[in-house]
Backbone as a printed PyTorch tensor [residue, N CA C, xyz], in Angstrom:
tensor([[[ 18.9920,  -9.6360,   6.7650],
         [ 17.8590, -10.5430,   6.7680],
         [ 17.2120, -10.4620,   5.3890]],

        [[ 16.9860, -11.6160,   4.7590],
         [ 16.3960, -11.5510,   3.4260],
         [ 14.9160, -11.1860,   3.5080]],

        [[ 14.3580, -10.8550,   2.3550],
         [ 12.9850, -10.3400,   2.2920],
         [ 11.9750, -11.3430,   2.8400]],

        [[ 12.1290, -12.6080,   2.5010],
         [ 11.1570, -13.6160,   2.9680],
         [ 11.1790, -13.7490,   4.4950]],

        [[ 12.3760, -13.7870,   5.0830],
         [ 12.4720, -13.8900,   6.5430],
         [ 11.9290, -12.6310,   7.2040]],

        [[ 12.2470, -11.4820,   6.6230],
         [ 11.7620, -10.2130,   7.1790],
         [ 10.2420, -10.1630,   7.1270]],

        [[  9.6670, -10.5670,   5.9950],
         [  8.2180, -10.5980,   5.8420],
         [  7.5930, -11.5140,   6.8830]],

        [[  8.1560, -12.7130,   7.0430],
         [  7.6030, -13.6720,   8.0000],
         [  7.6420, -13.1130,   9.4200]],

        [[  8.7450, -12.4620,   9.7800],
         [  8.8690, -11.9040,  11.1290],
         [  7.8640, -10.7870,  11.3680]],

        [[  7.7150,  -9.8940,  10.4010],
         [  6.7790,  -8.7740,  10.5570],
         [  5.3420,  -9.2770,  10.5560]],

        [[  5.0310, -10.2310,   9.6730],
         [  3.6730, -10.7770,   9.6180],
         [  3.3200, -11.4670,  10.9360]],

        [[  4.2610, -12.2240,  11.4910],
         [  4.0060, -12.8990,  12.7640],
         [  3.7580, -11.8810,  13.8720]],

        [[  4.5400, -10.8210,  13.8880],
         [  4.3460,  -9.7800,  14.9050],
         [  2.9810,  -9.1280,  14.7630]],

        [[  2.5480,  -8.9030,  13.5220],
         [  1.2440,  -8.2810,  13.2960],
         [  0.1210,  -9.1860,  13.7730]],

        [[  0.2310, -10.4720,  13.4870],
         [ -0.8050, -11.4180,  13.9080],
         [ -0.8580, -11.4910,  15.4270]],

        [[  0.3010, -11.5850,  16.0590],
         [  0.3350, -11.7010,  17.5150],
         [ -0.1560, -10.4410,  18.2110]],

        [[  0.1080,  -9.2810,  17.6240],
         [ -0.3210,  -8.0380,  18.2670],
         [ -1.7500,  -7.6760,  17.9200]],

        [[ -2.2960,  -8.3250,  16.8870],
         [ -3.6700,  -8.0370,  16.4880],
         [ -3.8030,  -6.7290,  15.7390]],

        [[ -2.6890,  -6.1120,  15.3810],
         [ -2.7400,  -4.8280,  14.6900],
         [ -2.2750,  -4.9260,  13.2650]],

        [[ -2.3440,  -3.7900,  12.5870],
         [ -1.8540,  -3.7170,  11.2250],
         [ -0.3640,  -3.4380,  11.2590]],

        [[  0.3300,  -3.9240,  10.2530],
         [  1.7640,  -3.6830,  10.1590],
         [  2.1090,  -3.2880,   8.7400]],

        [[  3.1500,  -2.5170,   8.6040],
         [  3.6780,  -2.2070,   7.2870],
         [  4.7170,  -3.2670,   7.0070]],

        [[  4.5830,  -3.9490,   5.8770],
         [  5.4170,  -5.1030,   5.6150],
         [  6.6010,  -4.7870,   4.7320]],

        [[  7.4130,  -5.7470,   4.3610],
         [  8.8200,  -5.6090,   4.0500],
         [  9.2330,  -4.3500,   3.3070]],

        [[ 10.3320,  -3.8030,   3.7500],
         [ 10.9700,  -2.6470,   3.1240],
         [ 10.0260,  -1.4690,   2.9780]],

        [[  9.0450,  -1.3880,   3.8290],
         [  8.0680,  -0.3080,   3.7140],
         [  8.5950,   0.9380,   4.4060]],

        [[  8.3590,   2.0530,   3.7810],
         [  8.7180,   3.3300,   4.3790],
         [  7.4220,   4.0050,   4.7730]],

        [[  7.0210,   3.8390,   6.0010],
         [  5.7380,   4.3840,   6.4320],
         [  5.9510,   5.3630,   7.5660]],

        [[  5.0040,   6.2070,   7.7300],
         [  5.0420,   7.1850,   8.7990],
         [  3.8750,   6.8740,   9.7220]],

        [[  3.9430,   5.7280,  10.3740],
         [  2.8450,   5.2640,  11.2030],
         [  2.5040,   6.2950,  12.2620]],

        [[  1.2190,   6.5590,  12.3670],
         [  0.7510,   7.4710,  13.3880],
         [  0.8130,   8.9290,  12.9820]],

        [[  1.4890,   9.2350,  11.8720],
         [  1.5510,  10.6300,  11.4450],
         [  0.2860,  10.9790,  10.6830]],

        [[ -0.0210,  12.2320,  10.6300],
         [ -1.1820,  12.6860,   9.8870],
         [ -0.6900,  13.4970,   8.7070]],

        [[ -0.9600,  13.0110,   7.5080],
         [ -0.5250,  13.7060,   6.2990],
         [ -1.4840,  14.8420,   6.0020]],

        [[ -0.9810,  15.9430,   5.4410],
         [ -1.8670,  17.0310,   5.0400],
         [ -2.8650,  16.5380,   3.9990]],

        [[ -4.0010,  17.1980,   3.9180],
         [ -5.0320,  16.8040,   2.9570],
         [ -4.4310,  16.7120,   1.5660]],

        [[ -4.7170,  15.6210,   0.8870],
         [ -4.2470,  15.4320,  -0.4690],
         [ -2.8370,  14.8850,  -0.5680]],

        [[ -2.0720,  14.8940,   0.5220],
         [ -0.7070,  14.3820,   0.4900],
         [ -0.7270,  12.8610,   0.4620]],

        [[  0.2740,  12.2890,  -0.1810],
         [  0.4000,  10.8400,  -0.2180],
         [  1.4520,  10.3940,   0.7830]],

        [[  1.1390,   9.3510,   1.5370],
         [  2.0850,   8.7370,   2.4550],
         [  2.5320,   7.4280,   1.8360]],

        [[  3.8450,   7.2310,   1.7120],
         [  4.3360,   5.9670,   1.1670],
         [  4.0370,   4.8660,   2.1720]],

        [[  3.2900,   3.8750,   1.7320],
         [  2.8680,   2.7690,   2.5770],
         [  3.8540,   1.6180,   2.4720]],

        [[  4.3040,   1.3280,   1.2660],
         [  5.2020,   0.2010,   1.0570],
         [  6.0230,   0.4190,  -0.1970]],

        [[  7.2520,  -0.0740,  -0.1550],
         [  8.1390,  -0.0020,  -1.3020],
         [  8.8670,  -1.3270,  -1.3960]],

        [[  8.5930,  -2.0680,  -2.4330],
         [  9.1990,  -3.3770,  -2.6100],
         [ 10.2960,  -3.2390,  -3.6510]],

        [[ 11.5240,  -3.1900,  -3.1700],
         [ 12.6820,  -2.9030,  -3.9990],
         [ 13.4130,  -4.1950,  -4.3310]],

        [[ 12.9390,  -4.8830,  -5.3220],
         [ 13.5600,  -6.1460,  -5.6780],
         [ 13.5130,  -6.3440,  -7.1750]],

        [[ 14.5190,  -6.9570,  -7.7060],
         [ 14.5180,  -7.3060,  -9.1240],
         [ 13.9990,  -8.7170,  -9.3290]],

        [[ 13.4550,  -9.3000,  -8.2840],
         [ 12.8780, -10.6310,  -8.3640],
         [ 11.3670, -10.4850,  -8.4580]],

        [[ 10.7530, -11.1930,  -9.3920],
         [  9.2970, -11.1470,  -9.5080],
         [  8.6930, -11.7700,  -8.2550]],

        [[  7.5740, -11.2090,  -7.7960],
         [  6.9250, -11.7710,  -6.6280],
         [  5.7860, -10.9100,  -6.1330]],

        [[  5.1500, -11.3400,  -5.0410],
         [  4.0310, -10.6220,  -4.4260],
         [  4.3410, -10.4000,  -2.9460]],

        [[  3.8620,  -9.2690,  -2.4220],
         [  4.1070,  -8.9090,  -1.0320],
         [  2.8440,  -8.3270,  -0.4190]],

        [[  2.5700,  -8.7070,   0.8150],
         [  1.4410,  -8.1430,   1.5530],
         [  1.8710,  -6.8240,   2.1840]],

        [[  0.9400,  -5.9080,   2.3140],
         [  1.1990,  -4.6150,   2.9400],
         [ -0.0520,  -4.1850,   3.6940]],

        [[  0.1240,  -3.3200,   4.6630],
         [ -1.0000,  -2.7650,   5.4230],
         [ -0.5640,  -1.4350,   6.0220]],

        [[ -1.5180,  -0.5400,   6.2130],
         [ -1.1910,   0.7770,   6.7500],
         [ -2.4050,   1.3540,   7.4690]],

        [[ -2.1370,   2.1510,   8.5130],
         [ -3.1950,   2.7710,   9.2980],
         [ -2.7860,   4.2060,   9.6040]],

        [[ -3.6670,   5.1390,   9.3460],
         [ -3.4740,   6.5610,   9.6510],
         [ -4.6850,   7.0030,  10.4660]],

        [[ -4.6470,   8.2020,  11.0010],
         [ -5.7870,   8.6970,  11.7690],
         [ -7.0230,   8.8420,  10.8860]],

        [[ -6.8410,   9.1020,   9.6230],
         [ -7.9610,   9.3310,   8.7100],
         [ -8.4510,   8.0820,   7.9950]],

        [[ -7.6630,   6.9900,   7.9970],
         [ -8.0980,   5.7930,   7.2890],
         [ -7.0860,   4.6730,   7.3650]],

        [[ -7.4560,   3.5450,   6.7750],
         [ -6.5690,   2.3900,   6.7600],
         [ -6.7150,   1.6700,   5.4280]],

        [[ -5.7220,   0.8350,   5.1310],
         [ -5.7510,   0.0600,   3.8960],
         [ -4.8290,  -1.1350,   4.0490]],

        [[ -5.0780,  -2.1600,   3.2360],
         [ -4.2360,  -3.3530,   3.2280],
         [ -4.4340,  -4.0580,   1.9000]],

        [[ -3.4450,  -4.8440,   1.5250],
         [ -3.5620,  -5.5700,   0.2720],
         [ -2.3320,  -6.3860,  -0.0450]],

        [[ -2.2730,  -6.8290,  -1.3010],
         [ -1.1520,  -7.5910,  -1.8280],
         [ -0.7430,  -6.9690,  -3.1460]],

        [[  0.5240,  -6.5920,  -3.2530],
         [  1.0550,  -6.0060,  -4.4840],
         [  2.0150,  -6.9990,  -5.1200]],

        [[  1.9380,  -7.1190,  -6.4360],
         [  2.8100,  -8.0230,  -7.1750],
         [  3.5740,  -7.2540,  -8.2450]],

        [[  4.8080,  -7.6670,  -8.4930],
         [  5.6050,  -7.0660,  -9.5610],
         [  6.2100,  -8.1980, -10.3810]],

        [[  5.8220,  -8.3840, -11.6360],
         [  4.7110,  -7.6920, -12.2790],
         [  3.3950,  -8.2680, -11.7880]],

        [[  2.3210,  -7.5760, -12.0410],
         [  1.0160,  -8.0670, -11.6180],
         [  0.0740,  -6.9520, -11.2640]],

        [[ -0.6620,  -7.1340, -10.1780],
         [ -1.6650,  -6.1660,  -9.7560],
         [ -1.4850,  -5.8600,  -8.2710]],

        [[ -2.1950,  -4.8460,  -7.8160],
         [ -2.2890,  -4.5310,  -6.3970],
         [ -3.7580,  -4.6750,  -6.0390]],

        [[ -4.0660,  -5.5870,  -5.1280],
         [ -5.4500,  -5.8330,  -4.7110],
         [ -5.5670,  -5.6180,  -3.2210]],

        [[ -6.7110,  -5.0980,  -2.7880],
         [ -6.9070,  -4.9000,  -1.3600],
         [ -8.1430,  -4.0980,  -1.0640]],

        [[ -8.0830,  -3.3410,   0.0230],
         [ -9.2110,  -2.5160,   0.4490],
         [ -8.6830,  -1.2210,   1.0520]],

        [[ -9.5580,  -0.2280,   1.0800],
         [ -9.2500,   1.0590,   1.7010],
         [-10.4820,   1.4840,   2.4970]],

        [[-10.2710,   2.0550,   3.6970],
         [-11.3860,   2.4220,   4.5760],
         [-11.2120,   3.8470,   5.0900]],

        [[-12.3020,   4.6220,   5.0400],
         [-12.3360,   5.9710,   5.6140],
         [-12.6690,   5.8210,   7.0960]],

        [[-11.8450,   6.3920,   7.9690],
         [-12.0590,   6.2560,   9.4110],
         [-12.2400,   7.5850,  10.1270]],

        [[-12.4700,   8.6580,   9.3740],
         [-12.6160,   9.9600,  10.0190],
         [-13.7160,  10.7560,   9.3230]],

        [[-14.6250,  11.3160,  10.1080],
         [-15.7180,  12.1350,   9.5630],
         [-15.1960,  13.5490,   9.3190]],

        [[-14.3830,  13.6960,   8.2710],
         [-13.7670,  14.9920,   7.9790],
         [-14.1410,  15.5260,   6.5960]],

        [[-15.0720,  14.8380,   5.9170],
         [-15.4800,  15.2770,   4.5890],
         [-14.4890,  14.9300,   3.4950]],

        [[-13.4340,  14.1960,   3.8230],
         [-12.4270,  13.8000,   2.8390],
         [-12.5410,  12.3070,   2.5660]],

        [[-12.0650,  11.8990,   1.4110],
         [-12.0940,  10.4950,   1.0010],
         [-10.6820,   9.9100,   1.0460]],

        [[-10.5890,   8.6190,   1.3310],
         [ -9.3130,   7.9230,   1.4440],
         [ -9.1190,   7.0400,   0.2140]],

        [[ -7.8810,   6.9640,  -0.2800],
         [ -7.5720,   6.1760,  -1.4790],
         [ -6.1370,   5.6610,  -1.3840]],

        [[ -5.8010,   4.7180,  -2.2530],
         [ -4.4130,   4.2900,  -2.4090],
         [ -3.9760,   4.5960,  -3.8340]],

        [[ -2.6700,   4.6890,  -4.0170],
         [ -2.1090,   4.8500,  -5.3580],
         [ -0.9620,   3.8650,  -5.4930]],

        [[ -0.9580,   3.1240,  -6.5970],
         [  0.0710,   2.1330,  -6.8720],
         [  0.9230,   2.6260,  -8.0330]],

        [[  2.2410,   2.5470,  -7.8740],
         [  3.1600,   2.9380,  -8.9510],
         [  4.1110,   1.7820,  -9.2290]],

        [[  4.2670,   1.4640, -10.5140],
         [  5.1670,   0.3970, -10.9450],
         [  6.3740,   0.9910, -11.6610]],

        [[  7.5470,   0.3780, -11.4220],
         [  8.8080,   0.8470, -11.9970],
         [  9.5630,  -0.3250, -12.6180]],

        [[ 10.4210,  -0.0150, -13.6000],
         [ 11.2810,  -1.0530, -14.1600],
         [ 12.5040,  -1.2230, -13.2580]],

        [[ 13.4630,  -2.0420, -13.6760],
         [ 14.6490,  -2.3120, -12.8640],
         [ 15.5370,  -1.1070, -12.6370]],

        [[ 15.3630,  -0.0490, -13.4400],
         [ 16.1430,   1.1830, -13.2870],
         [ 15.3420,   2.2900, -12.6110]],

        [[ 14.2360,   1.9520, -11.9900],
         [ 13.3550,   2.8860, -11.2970],
         [ 12.7070,   3.9120, -12.2310]],

        [[ 12.5240,   3.5440, -13.4950],
         [ 11.7670,   4.3920, -14.4170],
         [ 10.2970,   4.0380, -14.2300]],

        [[  9.4620,   5.0510, -13.9510],
         [  8.0450,   4.7840, -13.7030],
         [  7.3770,   4.2760, -14.9750]],

        [[  6.6910,   3.1420, -14.8420],
         [  5.9920,   2.5280, -15.9670],
         [  4.5170,   2.8820, -15.9710]],

        [[  3.9170,   2.9080, -14.7920],
         [  2.4880,   3.2190, -14.7040],
         [  2.1330,   3.5580, -13.2690]],

        [[  0.9680,   4.2010, -13.1240],
         [  0.4130,   4.4680, -11.7950],
         [ -1.0970,   4.3170, -11.8870]],

        [[ -1.7010,   3.9550, -10.7550],
         [ -3.1380,   3.7240, -10.7130],
         [ -3.6620,   4.1130,  -9.3410]],

        [[ -4.8030,   4.7960,  -9.3080],
         [ -5.4300,   5.2070,  -8.0540],
         [ -6.6740,   4.3540,  -7.8120]],

        [[ -6.8230,   3.8740,  -6.5850],
         [ -7.9800,   3.0520,  -6.2140],
         [ -9.2400,   3.9070,  -6.1380]],

        [[-10.4040,   3.2580,  -6.0990],
         [-11.6300,   4.0080,  -5.7960],
         [-11.4840,   4.6350,  -4.4040]],

        [[-12.1050,   5.7750,  -4.2030],
         [-12.0350,   6.4790,  -2.9190],
         [-13.1140,   5.9900,  -1.9700]],

        [[-12.7420,   5.8270,  -0.7040],
         [-13.6880,   5.4320,   0.3400],
         [-14.1110,   6.6770,   1.1130]],

        [[-15.4130,   6.9230,   1.1790],
         [-15.9830,   7.9890,   1.9930],
         [-17.5010,   7.8510,   1.9410]],

        [[-18.2350,   8.2540,   2.9340],
         [-17.8380,   8.9290,   4.1710],
         [-17.2730,   7.9390,   5.1920]],

        [[-17.1760,   8.3790,   6.4420],
         [-16.6170,   7.5650,   7.5150],
         [-17.2260,   6.1690,   7.5170]],

        [[-16.3670,   5.1740,   7.7110],
         [-16.6800,   3.7420,   7.7710],
         [-16.9290,   3.1090,   6.4070]],

        [[-16.8750,   3.8720,   5.3250],
         [-17.0120,   3.2860,   3.9930],
         [-15.7380,   2.5070,   3.6610]],

        [[-15.9090,   1.3390,   3.0530],
         [-14.7880,   0.5000,   2.6310],
         [-14.9360,   0.2270,   1.1440]],

        [[-13.8510,   0.3890,   0.4080],
         [-13.8350,   0.0610,  -1.0180],
         [-12.7750,  -1.0070,  -1.2470]],

        [[-13.1550,  -2.0440,  -1.9810],
         [-12.2070,  -3.0830,  -2.3950],
         [-11.7150,  -2.7170,  -3.7890]],

        [[-10.4870,  -3.1160,  -4.1050],
         [ -9.9380,  -2.7540,  -5.4080],
         [ -8.9620,  -3.8010,  -5.9230]],

        [[ -8.7990,  -3.8060,  -7.2290],
         [ -7.7470,  -4.5380,  -7.9260],
         [ -7.2930,  -3.6510,  -9.0660]],

        [[ -6.0200,  -3.3250,  -9.0770],
         [ -5.4880,  -2.4590, -10.1270],
         [ -5.4010,  -3.2160, -11.4480]],

        [[ -5.3110,  -2.4950, -12.5570],
         [ -5.0430,  -3.1600, -13.8330],
         [ -3.6510,  -3.8050, -13.7730]],

        [[ -3.3840,  -4.7860, -14.6250],
         [ -2.0630,  -5.4270, -14.6250],
         [ -0.9510,  -4.4310, -14.9520]],

        [[  0.1870,  -4.6290, -14.3250],
         [  1.3590,  -3.7980, -14.6090],
         [  2.0450,  -4.3110, -15.8750]],

        [[  3.0450,  -3.5760, -16.3230],
         [  3.8740,  -4.0500, -17.4290],
         [  4.5920,  -5.3220, -16.9990]],

        [[  4.8400,  -6.2220, -17.9460],
         [  5.5240,  -7.4780, -17.6190],
         [  6.9210,  -7.2740, -17.0700]],

        [[  7.5560,  -6.1630, -17.3920],
         [  8.9180,  -5.9480, -16.9080],
         [  8.9770,  -5.0590, -15.6720]],

        [[  7.8580,  -4.8670, -14.9910],
         [  7.8700,  -4.1280, -13.7210],
         [  8.6270,  -4.9510, -12.6780]],

        [[  9.5600,  -4.3070, -11.9970],
         [ 10.3530,  -4.9890, -10.9760],
         [ 10.2330,  -4.3470,  -9.6010]],

        [[  9.7130,  -3.1380,  -9.5520],
         [  9.5610,  -2.4320,  -8.2790],
         [  8.1320,  -1.9100,  -8.2000]],

        [[  7.5840,  -1.9200,  -7.0010],
         [  6.2390,  -1.3810,  -6.8020],
         [  6.2390,  -0.5380,  -5.5300]],

        [[  5.5510,   0.5950,  -5.5890],
         [  5.3520,   1.4430,  -4.4080],
         [  3.8540,   1.6460,  -4.2400]],

        [[  3.4060,   1.5930,  -2.9940],
         [  2.0020,   1.8140,  -2.6670],
         [  1.9330,   3.0320,  -1.7510]],

        [[  1.0050,   3.9200,  -2.0400],
         [  0.7940,   5.1380,  -1.2580],
         [ -0.6520,   5.1680,  -0.7690]],

        [[ -0.9060,   5.8990,   0.3280],
         [ -2.2660,   6.1410,   0.7880],
         [ -2.4140,   7.6440,   0.9870]],

        [[ -3.5910,   8.1570,   0.6600],
         [ -3.8310,   9.5750,   0.8300],
         [ -5.2970,   9.8630,   1.0740]],

        [[ -5.6150,  11.1400,   1.2880],
         [ -7.0070,  11.5540,   1.4470],
         [ -7.1570,  12.9620,   0.8920]],

        [[ -8.3030,  13.1790,   0.2820],
         [ -8.5730,  14.5090,  -0.2840],
         [-10.0720,  14.7470,  -0.3440]]])
């Protein structure tokens, strides 16, 4: 199934279920609880075609969603959902066609519980072809 069809199918399922979904080619550990400070891979868009992809993720400690583009930016929001004294954030990493890391950027942290931060990362390198989004708390 190509990326566009896969995205459409997952997005439709998310809308119909009313929940958050991890979108195309995402490697997520839904429902797992990462150790403090650990990063959970939310989405990995492995394509040599320029484009943008929506992503979303939910953990016991927080949630986040947005749109990542390669090349381009990652824009979205992050929310702290647990009164544990830790803050929730996302990290975006851009890679070239050979998976050499070009840049990484961490969003503003959301805390305390129920705090939401909106973000837009700085632009990636023009030759970025892969993007990975992570969520963590510390």
